[in-house]
mmCIF file of C-alpha atoms in Angstrom:
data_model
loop_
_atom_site.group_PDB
_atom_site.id
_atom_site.type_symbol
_atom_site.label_atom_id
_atom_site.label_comp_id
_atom_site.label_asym_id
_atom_site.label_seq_id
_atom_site.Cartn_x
_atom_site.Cartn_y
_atom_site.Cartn_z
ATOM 1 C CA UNK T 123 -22.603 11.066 5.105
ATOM 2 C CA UNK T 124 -24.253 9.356 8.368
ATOM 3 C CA UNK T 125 -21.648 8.511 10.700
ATOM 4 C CA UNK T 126 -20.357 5.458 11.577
ATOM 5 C CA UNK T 127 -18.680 2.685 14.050
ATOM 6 C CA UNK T 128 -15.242 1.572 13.349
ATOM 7 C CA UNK T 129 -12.612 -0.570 14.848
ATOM 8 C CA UNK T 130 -9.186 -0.794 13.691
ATOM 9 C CA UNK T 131 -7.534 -4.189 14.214
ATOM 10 C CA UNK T 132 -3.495 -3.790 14.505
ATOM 11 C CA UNK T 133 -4.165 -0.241 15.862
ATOM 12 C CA UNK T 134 -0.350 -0.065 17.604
ATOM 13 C CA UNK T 135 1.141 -1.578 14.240
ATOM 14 C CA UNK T 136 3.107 1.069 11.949
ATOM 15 C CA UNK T 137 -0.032 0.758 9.936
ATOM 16 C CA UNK T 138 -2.565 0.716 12.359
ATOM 17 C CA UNK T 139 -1.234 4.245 13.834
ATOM 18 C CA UNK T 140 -1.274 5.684 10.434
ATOM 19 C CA UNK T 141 -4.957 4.914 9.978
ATOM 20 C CA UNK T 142 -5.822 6.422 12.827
ATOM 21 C CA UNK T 143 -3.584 9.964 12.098
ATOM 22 C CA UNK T 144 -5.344 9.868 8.528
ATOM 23 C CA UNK T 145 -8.825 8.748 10.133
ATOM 24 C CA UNK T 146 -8.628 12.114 12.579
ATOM 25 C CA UNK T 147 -7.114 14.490 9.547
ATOM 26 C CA UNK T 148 -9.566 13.924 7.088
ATOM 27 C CA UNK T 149 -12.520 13.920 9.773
ATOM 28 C CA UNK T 150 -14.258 10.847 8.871
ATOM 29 C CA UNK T 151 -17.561 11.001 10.565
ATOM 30 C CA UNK T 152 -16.879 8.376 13.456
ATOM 31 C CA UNK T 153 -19.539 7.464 16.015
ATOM 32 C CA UNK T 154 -17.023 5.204 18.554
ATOM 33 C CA UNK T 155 -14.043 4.060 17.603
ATOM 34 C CA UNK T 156 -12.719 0.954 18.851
ATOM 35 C CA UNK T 157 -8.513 0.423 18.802
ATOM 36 C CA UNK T 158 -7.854 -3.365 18.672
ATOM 37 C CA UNK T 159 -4.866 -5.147 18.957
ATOM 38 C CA UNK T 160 -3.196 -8.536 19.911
ATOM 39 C CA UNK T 161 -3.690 -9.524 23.891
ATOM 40 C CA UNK T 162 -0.354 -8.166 24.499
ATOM 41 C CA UNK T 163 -1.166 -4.722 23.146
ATOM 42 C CA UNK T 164 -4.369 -5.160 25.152
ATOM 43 C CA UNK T 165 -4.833 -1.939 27.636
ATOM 44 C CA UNK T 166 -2.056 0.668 26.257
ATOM 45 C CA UNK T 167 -3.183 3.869 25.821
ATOM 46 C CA UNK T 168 -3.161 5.092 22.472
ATOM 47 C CA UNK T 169 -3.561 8.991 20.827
ATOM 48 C CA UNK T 170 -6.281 9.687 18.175
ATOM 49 C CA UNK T 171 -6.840 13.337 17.586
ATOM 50 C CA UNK T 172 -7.763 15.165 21.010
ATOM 51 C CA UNK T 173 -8.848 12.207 22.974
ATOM 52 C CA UNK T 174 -6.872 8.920 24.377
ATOM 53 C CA UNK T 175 -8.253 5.441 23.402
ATOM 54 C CA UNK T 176 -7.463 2.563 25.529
ATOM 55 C CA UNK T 177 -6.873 -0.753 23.426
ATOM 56 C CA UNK T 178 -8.620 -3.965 23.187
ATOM 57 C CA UNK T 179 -8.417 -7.335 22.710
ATOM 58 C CA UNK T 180 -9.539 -8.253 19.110
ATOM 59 C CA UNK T 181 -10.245 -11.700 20.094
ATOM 60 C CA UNK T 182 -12.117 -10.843 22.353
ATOM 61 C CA UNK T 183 -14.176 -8.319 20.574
ATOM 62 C CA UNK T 184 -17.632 -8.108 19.655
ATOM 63 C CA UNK T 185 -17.814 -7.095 16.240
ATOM 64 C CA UNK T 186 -21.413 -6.762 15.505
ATOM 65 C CA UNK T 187 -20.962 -2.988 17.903
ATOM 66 C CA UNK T 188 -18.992 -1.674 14.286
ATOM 67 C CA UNK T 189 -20.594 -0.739 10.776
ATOM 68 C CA UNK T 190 -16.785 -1.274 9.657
ATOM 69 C CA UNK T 191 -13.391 -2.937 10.926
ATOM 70 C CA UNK T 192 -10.404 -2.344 9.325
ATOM 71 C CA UNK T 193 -7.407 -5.255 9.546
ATOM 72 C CA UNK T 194 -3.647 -3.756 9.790
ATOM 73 C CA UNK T 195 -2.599 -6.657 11.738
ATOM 74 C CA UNK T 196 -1.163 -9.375 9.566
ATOM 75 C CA UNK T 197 -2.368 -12.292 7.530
ATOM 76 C CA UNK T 198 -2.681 -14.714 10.853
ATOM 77 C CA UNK T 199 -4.908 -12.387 12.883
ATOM 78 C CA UNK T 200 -7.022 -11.359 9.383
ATOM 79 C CA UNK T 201 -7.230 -15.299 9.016
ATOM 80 C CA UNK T 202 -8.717 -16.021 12.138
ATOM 81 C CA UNK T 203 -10.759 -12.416 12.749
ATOM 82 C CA UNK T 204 -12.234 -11.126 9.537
ATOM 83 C CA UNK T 205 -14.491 -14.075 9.113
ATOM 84 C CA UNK T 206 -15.984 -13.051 12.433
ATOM 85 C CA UNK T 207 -15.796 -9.824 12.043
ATOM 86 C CA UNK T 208 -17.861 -10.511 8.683
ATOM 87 C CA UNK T 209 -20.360 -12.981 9.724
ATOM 88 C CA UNK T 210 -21.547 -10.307 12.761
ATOM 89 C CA UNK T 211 -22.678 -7.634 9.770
ATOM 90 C CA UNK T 212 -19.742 -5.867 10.208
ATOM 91 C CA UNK T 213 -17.710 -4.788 6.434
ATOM 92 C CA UNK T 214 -13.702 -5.936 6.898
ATOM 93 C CA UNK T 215 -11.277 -4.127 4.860
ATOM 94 C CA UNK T 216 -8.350 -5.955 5.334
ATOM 95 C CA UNK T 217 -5.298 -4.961 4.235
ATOM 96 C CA UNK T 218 -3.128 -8.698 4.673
ATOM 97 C CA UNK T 219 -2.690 -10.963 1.748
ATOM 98 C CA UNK T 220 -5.047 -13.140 3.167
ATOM 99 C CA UNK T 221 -8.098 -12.410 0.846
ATOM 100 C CA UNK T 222 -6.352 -10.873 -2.148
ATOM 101 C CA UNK T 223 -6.791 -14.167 -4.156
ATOM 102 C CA UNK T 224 -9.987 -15.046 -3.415
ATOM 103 C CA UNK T 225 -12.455 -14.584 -6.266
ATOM 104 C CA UNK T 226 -15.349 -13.976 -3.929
ATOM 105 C CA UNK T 227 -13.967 -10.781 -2.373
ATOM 106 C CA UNK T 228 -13.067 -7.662 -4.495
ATOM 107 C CA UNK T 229 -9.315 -6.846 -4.405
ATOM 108 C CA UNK T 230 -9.355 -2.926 -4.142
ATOM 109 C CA UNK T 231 -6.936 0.028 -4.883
ATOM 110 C CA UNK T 232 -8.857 3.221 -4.391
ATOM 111 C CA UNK T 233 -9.553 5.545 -7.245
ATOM 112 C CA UNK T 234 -8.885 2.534 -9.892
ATOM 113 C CA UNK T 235 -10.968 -0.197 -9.380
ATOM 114 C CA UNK T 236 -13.890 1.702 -6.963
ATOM 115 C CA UNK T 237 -16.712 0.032 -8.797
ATOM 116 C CA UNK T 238 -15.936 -3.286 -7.501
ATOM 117 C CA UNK T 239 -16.972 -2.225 -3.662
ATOM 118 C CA UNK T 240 -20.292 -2.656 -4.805
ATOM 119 C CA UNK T 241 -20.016 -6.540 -4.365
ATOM 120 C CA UNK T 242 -18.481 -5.684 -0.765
ATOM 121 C CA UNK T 243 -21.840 -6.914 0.883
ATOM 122 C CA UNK T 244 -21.735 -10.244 -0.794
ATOM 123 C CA UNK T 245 -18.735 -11.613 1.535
ATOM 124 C CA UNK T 246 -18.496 -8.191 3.678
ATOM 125 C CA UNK T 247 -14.879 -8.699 2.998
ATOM 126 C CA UNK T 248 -13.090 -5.889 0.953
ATOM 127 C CA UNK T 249 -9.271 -6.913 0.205
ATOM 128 C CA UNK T 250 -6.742 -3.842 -0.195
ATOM 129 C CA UNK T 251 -3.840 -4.371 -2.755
ATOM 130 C CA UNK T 252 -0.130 -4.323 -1.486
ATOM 131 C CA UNK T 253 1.161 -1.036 -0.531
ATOM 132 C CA UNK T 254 3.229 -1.572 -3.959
ATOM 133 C CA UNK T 255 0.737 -2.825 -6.118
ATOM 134 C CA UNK T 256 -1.175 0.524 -5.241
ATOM 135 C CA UNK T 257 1.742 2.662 -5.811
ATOM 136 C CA UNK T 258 2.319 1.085 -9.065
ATOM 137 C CA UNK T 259 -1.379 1.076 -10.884
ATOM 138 C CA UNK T 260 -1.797 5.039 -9.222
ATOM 139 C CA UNK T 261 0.300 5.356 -11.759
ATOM 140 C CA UNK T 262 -0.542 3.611 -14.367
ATOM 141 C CA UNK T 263 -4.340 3.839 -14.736
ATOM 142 C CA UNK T 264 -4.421 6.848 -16.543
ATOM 143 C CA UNK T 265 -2.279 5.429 -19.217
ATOM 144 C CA UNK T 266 -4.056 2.836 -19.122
ATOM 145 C CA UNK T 267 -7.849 4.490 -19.374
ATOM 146 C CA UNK T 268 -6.368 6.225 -22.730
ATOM 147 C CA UNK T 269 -4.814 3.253 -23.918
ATOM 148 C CA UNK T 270 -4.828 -0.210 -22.722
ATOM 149 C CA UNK T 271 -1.448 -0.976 -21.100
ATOM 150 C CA UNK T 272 0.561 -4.078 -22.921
ATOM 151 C CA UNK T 273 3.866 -4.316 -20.953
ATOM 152 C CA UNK T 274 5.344 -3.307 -17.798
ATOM 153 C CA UNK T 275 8.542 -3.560 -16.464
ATOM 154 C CA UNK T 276 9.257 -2.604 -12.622
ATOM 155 C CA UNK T 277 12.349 -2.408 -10.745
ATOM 156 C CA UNK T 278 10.820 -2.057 -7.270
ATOM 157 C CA UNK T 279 13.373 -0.869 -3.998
ATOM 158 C CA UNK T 280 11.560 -2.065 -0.956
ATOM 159 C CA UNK T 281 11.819 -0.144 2.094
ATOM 160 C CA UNK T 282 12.323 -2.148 5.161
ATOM 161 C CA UNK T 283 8.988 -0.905 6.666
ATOM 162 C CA UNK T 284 7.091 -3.071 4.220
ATOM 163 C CA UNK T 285 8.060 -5.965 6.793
ATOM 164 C CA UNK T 286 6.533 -4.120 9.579
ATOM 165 C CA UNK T 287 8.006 -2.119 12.891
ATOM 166 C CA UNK T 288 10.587 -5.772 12.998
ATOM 167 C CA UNK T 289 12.001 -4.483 9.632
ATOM 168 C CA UNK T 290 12.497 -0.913 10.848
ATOM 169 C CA UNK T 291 14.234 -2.158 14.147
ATOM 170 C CA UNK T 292 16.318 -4.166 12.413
ATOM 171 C CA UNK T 293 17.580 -1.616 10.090
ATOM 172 C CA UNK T 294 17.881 0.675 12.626
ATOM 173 C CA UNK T 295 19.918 -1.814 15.475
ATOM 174 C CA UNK T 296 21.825 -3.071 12.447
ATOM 175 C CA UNK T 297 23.097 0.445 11.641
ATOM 176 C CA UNK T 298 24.005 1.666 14.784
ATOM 177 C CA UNK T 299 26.051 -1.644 15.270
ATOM 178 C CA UNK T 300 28.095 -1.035 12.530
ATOM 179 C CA UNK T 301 28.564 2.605 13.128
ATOM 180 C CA UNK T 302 30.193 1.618 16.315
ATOM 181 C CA UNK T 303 32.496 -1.094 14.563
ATOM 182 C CA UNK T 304 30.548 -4.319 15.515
ATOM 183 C CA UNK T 305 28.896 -6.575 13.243
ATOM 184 C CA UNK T 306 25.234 -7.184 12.517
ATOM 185 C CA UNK T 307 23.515 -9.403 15.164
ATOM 186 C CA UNK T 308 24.264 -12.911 14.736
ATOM 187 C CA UNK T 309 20.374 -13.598 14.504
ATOM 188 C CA UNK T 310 20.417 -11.088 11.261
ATOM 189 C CA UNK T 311 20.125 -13.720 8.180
ATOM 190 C CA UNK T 312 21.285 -10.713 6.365
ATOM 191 C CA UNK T 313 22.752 -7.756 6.458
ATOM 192 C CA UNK T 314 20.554 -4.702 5.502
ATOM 193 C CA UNK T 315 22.430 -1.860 6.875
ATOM 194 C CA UNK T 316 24.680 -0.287 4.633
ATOM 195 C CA UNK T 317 23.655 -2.904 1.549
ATOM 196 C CA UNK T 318 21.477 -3.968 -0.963
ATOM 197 C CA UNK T 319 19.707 -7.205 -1.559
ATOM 198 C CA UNK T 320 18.763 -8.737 -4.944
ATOM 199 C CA UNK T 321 16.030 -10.871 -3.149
ATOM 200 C CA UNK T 322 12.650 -10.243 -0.838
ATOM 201 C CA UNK T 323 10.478 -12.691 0.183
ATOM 202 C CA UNK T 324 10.788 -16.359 -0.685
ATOM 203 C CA UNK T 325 12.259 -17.609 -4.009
ATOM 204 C CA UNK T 326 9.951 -19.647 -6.015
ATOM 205 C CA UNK T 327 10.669 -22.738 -8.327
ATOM 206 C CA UNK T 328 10.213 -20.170 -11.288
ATOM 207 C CA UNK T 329 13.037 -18.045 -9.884
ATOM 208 C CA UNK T 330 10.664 -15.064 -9.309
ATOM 209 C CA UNK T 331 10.094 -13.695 -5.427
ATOM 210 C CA UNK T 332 6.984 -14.419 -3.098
ATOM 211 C CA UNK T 333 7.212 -10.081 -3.057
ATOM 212 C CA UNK T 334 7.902 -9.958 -7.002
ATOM 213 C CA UNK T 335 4.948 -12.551 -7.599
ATOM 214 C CA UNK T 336 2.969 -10.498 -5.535
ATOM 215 C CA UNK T 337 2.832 -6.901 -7.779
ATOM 216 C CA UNK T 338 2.549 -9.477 -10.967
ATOM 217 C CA UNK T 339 -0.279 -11.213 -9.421
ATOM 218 C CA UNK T 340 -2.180 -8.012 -7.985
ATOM 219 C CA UNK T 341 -1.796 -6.231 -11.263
ATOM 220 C CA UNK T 342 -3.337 -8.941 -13.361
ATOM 221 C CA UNK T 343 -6.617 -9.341 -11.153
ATOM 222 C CA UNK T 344 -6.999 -5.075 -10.549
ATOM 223 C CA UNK T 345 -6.319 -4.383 -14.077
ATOM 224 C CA UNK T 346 -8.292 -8.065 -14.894
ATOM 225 C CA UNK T 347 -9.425 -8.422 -18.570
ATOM 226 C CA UNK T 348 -6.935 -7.285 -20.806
ATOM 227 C CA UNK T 349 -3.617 -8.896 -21.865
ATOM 228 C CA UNK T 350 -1.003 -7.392 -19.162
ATOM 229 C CA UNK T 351 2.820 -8.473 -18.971
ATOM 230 C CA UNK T 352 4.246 -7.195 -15.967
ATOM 231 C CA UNK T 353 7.694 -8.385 -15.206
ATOM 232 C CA UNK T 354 9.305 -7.023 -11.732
ATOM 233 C CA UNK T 355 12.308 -7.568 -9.706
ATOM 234 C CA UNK T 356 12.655 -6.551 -6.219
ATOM 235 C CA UNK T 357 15.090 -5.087 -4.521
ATOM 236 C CA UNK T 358 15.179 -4.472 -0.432
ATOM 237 C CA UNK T 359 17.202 -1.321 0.278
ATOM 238 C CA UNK T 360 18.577 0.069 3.394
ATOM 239 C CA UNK T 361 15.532 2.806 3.799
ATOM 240 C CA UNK T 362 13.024 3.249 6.730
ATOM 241 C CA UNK T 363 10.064 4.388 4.724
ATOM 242 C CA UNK T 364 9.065 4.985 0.758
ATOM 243 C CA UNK T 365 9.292 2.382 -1.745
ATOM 244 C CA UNK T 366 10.552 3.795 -5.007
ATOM 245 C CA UNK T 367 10.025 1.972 -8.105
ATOM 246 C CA UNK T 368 11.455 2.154 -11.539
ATOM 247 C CA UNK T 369 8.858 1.571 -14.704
ATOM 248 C CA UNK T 370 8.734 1.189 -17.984
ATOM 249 C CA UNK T 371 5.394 1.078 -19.589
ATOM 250 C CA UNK T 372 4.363 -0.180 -23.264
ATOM 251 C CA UNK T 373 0.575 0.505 -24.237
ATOM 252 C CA UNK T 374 -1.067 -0.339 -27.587
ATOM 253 C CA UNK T 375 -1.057 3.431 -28.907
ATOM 254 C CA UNK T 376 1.920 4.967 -28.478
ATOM 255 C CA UNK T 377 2.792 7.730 -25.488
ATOM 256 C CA UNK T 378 4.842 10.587 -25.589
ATOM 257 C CA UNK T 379 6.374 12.232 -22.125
ATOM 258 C CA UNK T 380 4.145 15.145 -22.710
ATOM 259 C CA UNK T 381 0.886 13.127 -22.624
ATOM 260 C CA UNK T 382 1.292 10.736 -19.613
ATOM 261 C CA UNK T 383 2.398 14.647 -17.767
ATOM 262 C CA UNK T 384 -1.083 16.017 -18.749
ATOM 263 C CA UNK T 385 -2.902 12.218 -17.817
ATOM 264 C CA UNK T 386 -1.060 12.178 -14.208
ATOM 265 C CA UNK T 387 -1.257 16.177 -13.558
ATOM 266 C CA UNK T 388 -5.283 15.492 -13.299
ATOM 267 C CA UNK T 389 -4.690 12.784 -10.410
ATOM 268 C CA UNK T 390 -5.330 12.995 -6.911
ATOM 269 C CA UNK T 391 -2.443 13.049 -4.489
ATOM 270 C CA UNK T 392 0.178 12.316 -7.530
ATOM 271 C CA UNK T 393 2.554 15.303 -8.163
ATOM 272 C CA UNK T 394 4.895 15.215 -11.154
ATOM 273 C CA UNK T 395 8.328 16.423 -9.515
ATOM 274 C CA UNK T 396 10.707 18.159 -11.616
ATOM 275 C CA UNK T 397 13.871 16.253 -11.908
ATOM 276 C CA UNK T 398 15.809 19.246 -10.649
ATOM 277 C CA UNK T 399 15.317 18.519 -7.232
ATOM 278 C CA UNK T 400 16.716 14.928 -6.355
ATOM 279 C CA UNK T 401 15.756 15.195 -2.317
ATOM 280 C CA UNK T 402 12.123 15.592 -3.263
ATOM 281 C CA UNK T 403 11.467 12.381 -5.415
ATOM 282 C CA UNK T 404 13.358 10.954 -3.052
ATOM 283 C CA UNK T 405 11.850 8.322 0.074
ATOM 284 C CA UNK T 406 13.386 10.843 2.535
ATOM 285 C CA UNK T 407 10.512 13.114 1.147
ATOM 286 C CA UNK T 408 7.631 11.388 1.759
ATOM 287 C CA UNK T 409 7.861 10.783 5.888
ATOM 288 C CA UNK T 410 7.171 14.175 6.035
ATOM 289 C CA UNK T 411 4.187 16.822 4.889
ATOM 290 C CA UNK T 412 0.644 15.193 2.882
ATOM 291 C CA UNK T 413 0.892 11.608 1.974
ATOM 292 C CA UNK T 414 1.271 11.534 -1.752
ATOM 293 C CA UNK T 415 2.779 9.554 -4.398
ATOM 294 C CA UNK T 416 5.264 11.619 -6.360
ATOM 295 C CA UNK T 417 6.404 10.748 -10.012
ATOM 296 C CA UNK T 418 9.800 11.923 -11.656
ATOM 297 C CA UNK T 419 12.586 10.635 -14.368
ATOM 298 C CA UNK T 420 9.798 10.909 -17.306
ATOM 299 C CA UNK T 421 11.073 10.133 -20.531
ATOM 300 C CA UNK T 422 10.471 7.974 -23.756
ATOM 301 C CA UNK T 423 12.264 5.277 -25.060
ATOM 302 C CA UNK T 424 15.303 6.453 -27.778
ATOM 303 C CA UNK T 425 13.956 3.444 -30.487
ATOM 304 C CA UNK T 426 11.168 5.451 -30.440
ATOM 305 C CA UNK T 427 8.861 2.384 -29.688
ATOM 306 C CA UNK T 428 6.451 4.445 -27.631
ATOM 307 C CA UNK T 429 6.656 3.485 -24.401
ATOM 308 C CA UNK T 430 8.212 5.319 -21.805
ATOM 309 C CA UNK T 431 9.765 5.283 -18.159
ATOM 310 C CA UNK T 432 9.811 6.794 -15.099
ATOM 311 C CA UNK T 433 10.462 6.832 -11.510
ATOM 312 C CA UNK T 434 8.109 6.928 -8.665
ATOM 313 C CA UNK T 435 8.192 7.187 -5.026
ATOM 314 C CA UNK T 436 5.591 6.843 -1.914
ATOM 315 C CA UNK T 437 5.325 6.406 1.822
ATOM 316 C CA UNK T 438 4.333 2.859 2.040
ATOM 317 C CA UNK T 439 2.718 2.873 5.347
ATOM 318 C CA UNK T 440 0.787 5.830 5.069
ATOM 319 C CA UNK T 441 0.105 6.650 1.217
ATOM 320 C CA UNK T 442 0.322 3.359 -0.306
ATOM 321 C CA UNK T 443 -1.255 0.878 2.734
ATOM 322 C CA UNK T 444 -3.218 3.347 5.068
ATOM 323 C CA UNK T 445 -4.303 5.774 2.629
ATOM 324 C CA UNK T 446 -5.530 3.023 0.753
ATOM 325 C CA UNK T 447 -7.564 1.834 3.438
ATOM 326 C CA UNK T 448 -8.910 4.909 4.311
ATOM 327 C CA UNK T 449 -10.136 6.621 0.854
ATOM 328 C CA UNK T 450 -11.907 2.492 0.501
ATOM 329 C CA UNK T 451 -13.546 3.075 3.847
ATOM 330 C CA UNK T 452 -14.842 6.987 2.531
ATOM 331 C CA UNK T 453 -15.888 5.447 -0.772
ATOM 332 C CA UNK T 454 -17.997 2.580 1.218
ATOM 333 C CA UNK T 455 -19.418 5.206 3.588
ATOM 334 C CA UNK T 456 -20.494 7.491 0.394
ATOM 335 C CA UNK T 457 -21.914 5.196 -1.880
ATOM 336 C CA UNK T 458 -22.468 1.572 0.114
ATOM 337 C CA UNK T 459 -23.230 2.148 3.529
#
């Protein structure tokens, strides 16, 4: 592979600083390499593998210098920068919801739907699934390559990094407040510390969650031309990093345990954990050591309809968003660039 110029876009953001660990670890062959960030992150001094990067002003950026710019920055700054970023030659792979719905620009989860970068050059926008949708159809596209997947059900707890570094802070100020007997802040609209909460995101006029609506949505258009069902509820819980989610899964053939074992023992960075061991398919697990999504709690259903369940869990900043990112970026580099 010929090596190219990147810029990262968000590059002091809890995602931003995971691309960049995952960019140096897996030795992408990188000409310069341009940290961007908001005018206020504008000239810290940020780490990437033996050498110190000073940040830059992505507004003030010249794009056309990059073959590729990723965006780990929010939906606002993707808004306003990709189309720039795009029109200059350079590819975007953006990783905000602001492109996922757009029919023009392929929405991506690496090692599913990889074939669909080969329209990249049409918009030179690339879109990158939620962290959770990713998680999710990791899972289930070897099911669903034997047998096309009818129905899923997904109980998803949301860690409070999928809000950003803000959601981390708050569950960490939060808990040591009530540690030391004092409430939550008064600017807290809800407790997180210590709880659980039924809802994420906005409710909708159909009762289902802007975050629930989200992993239906995604699903459909990845997994797009087949009759899907995907019904989820999500669930914020008090954890730092590592969404976990609980699935059921009905295909048109049935599926024993044994089979979807052999189908996800073939995968890349997916480990079936043995239930014996309830720290490792925990979230606690996946902060540290090779991101990875691990799968546990396989079993079939006792009517003996076929389908069966299971439990999964990932780091969603580095496995299911960075990691993401970065395998898209390898894949556009091999085959597209």
């Amino acid at each position: 592979m010929r090596t190219i110029n990147l810029a990262v876009v968000g590059a002091t953001g809890l995602v931003g600083e995971a691309i960049l660990k995952l960019l140096a670890e897996r030795e992408l062959p990188l000409g310069e390499l341009y940290a961007l960030a908001s005018d206020s992150g504008a000239g810290k001094r940020i780490s990437f593998a033996s050498r110190s990067l000073t940040v830059t002003d992505a507004a003030q950026f010249d794009f056309s210098k990059v073959d590729v710019a990723i965006f780990a920055a929010g939906a606002p700054a993707s808004q306003a920068l990709v189309p720039v970023a795009a029109e200059s030659g350079a590819l975007a792979v953006d990783l905000s919801p602001a492109y996922r719905y757009d029919d023009a620009v392929p929405l991506i989860v690496a090692d599913v739907n990889d074939e669909l970068l080969a329209q990249a050059r049409e918009t030179n926008i690339v879109a990158c699934a939620d962290a959770a949708t990713v998680q999710l159809l990791r899972a289930l596209k070897p099911i669903n390559d034997m047998a096309p997947i009818q129905e899923v059900v997904v109980t998803q707890l949301q860690a409070a990094s999928a809000t950003g570094r803000s959601g981390v802070d708050q569950l960490a100020q939060q808990s040591v407040r009530l540690l030391n007997g004092m409430a939550p802040s008064e600017d807290a609209k809800a407790q997180i510390a210590f709880n659980v909460l039924p809802v994420s995101g906005q409710v909708q006029e159909n009762g289902y969650s802007s975050e629930e609506l989200k992993l239906m949505l995604e699903s459909r258009r990845v997994l797009a031309g087949q009759q899907l069902q995907v019904l989820v509820t999500t669930v914020r819980v008090p954890v730092f990093y590592g969404h976990g989610q609980s699935v059921t899964v009905r295909a048109v053939q049935p599926l024993s345990a044994g089979q979807a074992v052999t189908l996800w023992e073939g995968e890349q960075d997916l480990i079936v954990q043995e239930n014996d061991d309830p720290q490792a398919m925990s979230p606690v697990a996946m902060v540290e050591g090779l991101p990875e999504l691990r799968i546990s709690r396989i079993r079939e259903d006792m009517e003996g309809t076929g389908a069966i369940s299971y439990f999964s869990v990932a780091d969603n900043v580095r496995w299911g968003a960075a990691l993401n990112a970065v395998k898209i970026v390898e894949k556009l580099l091999k085959d597209y660039l």
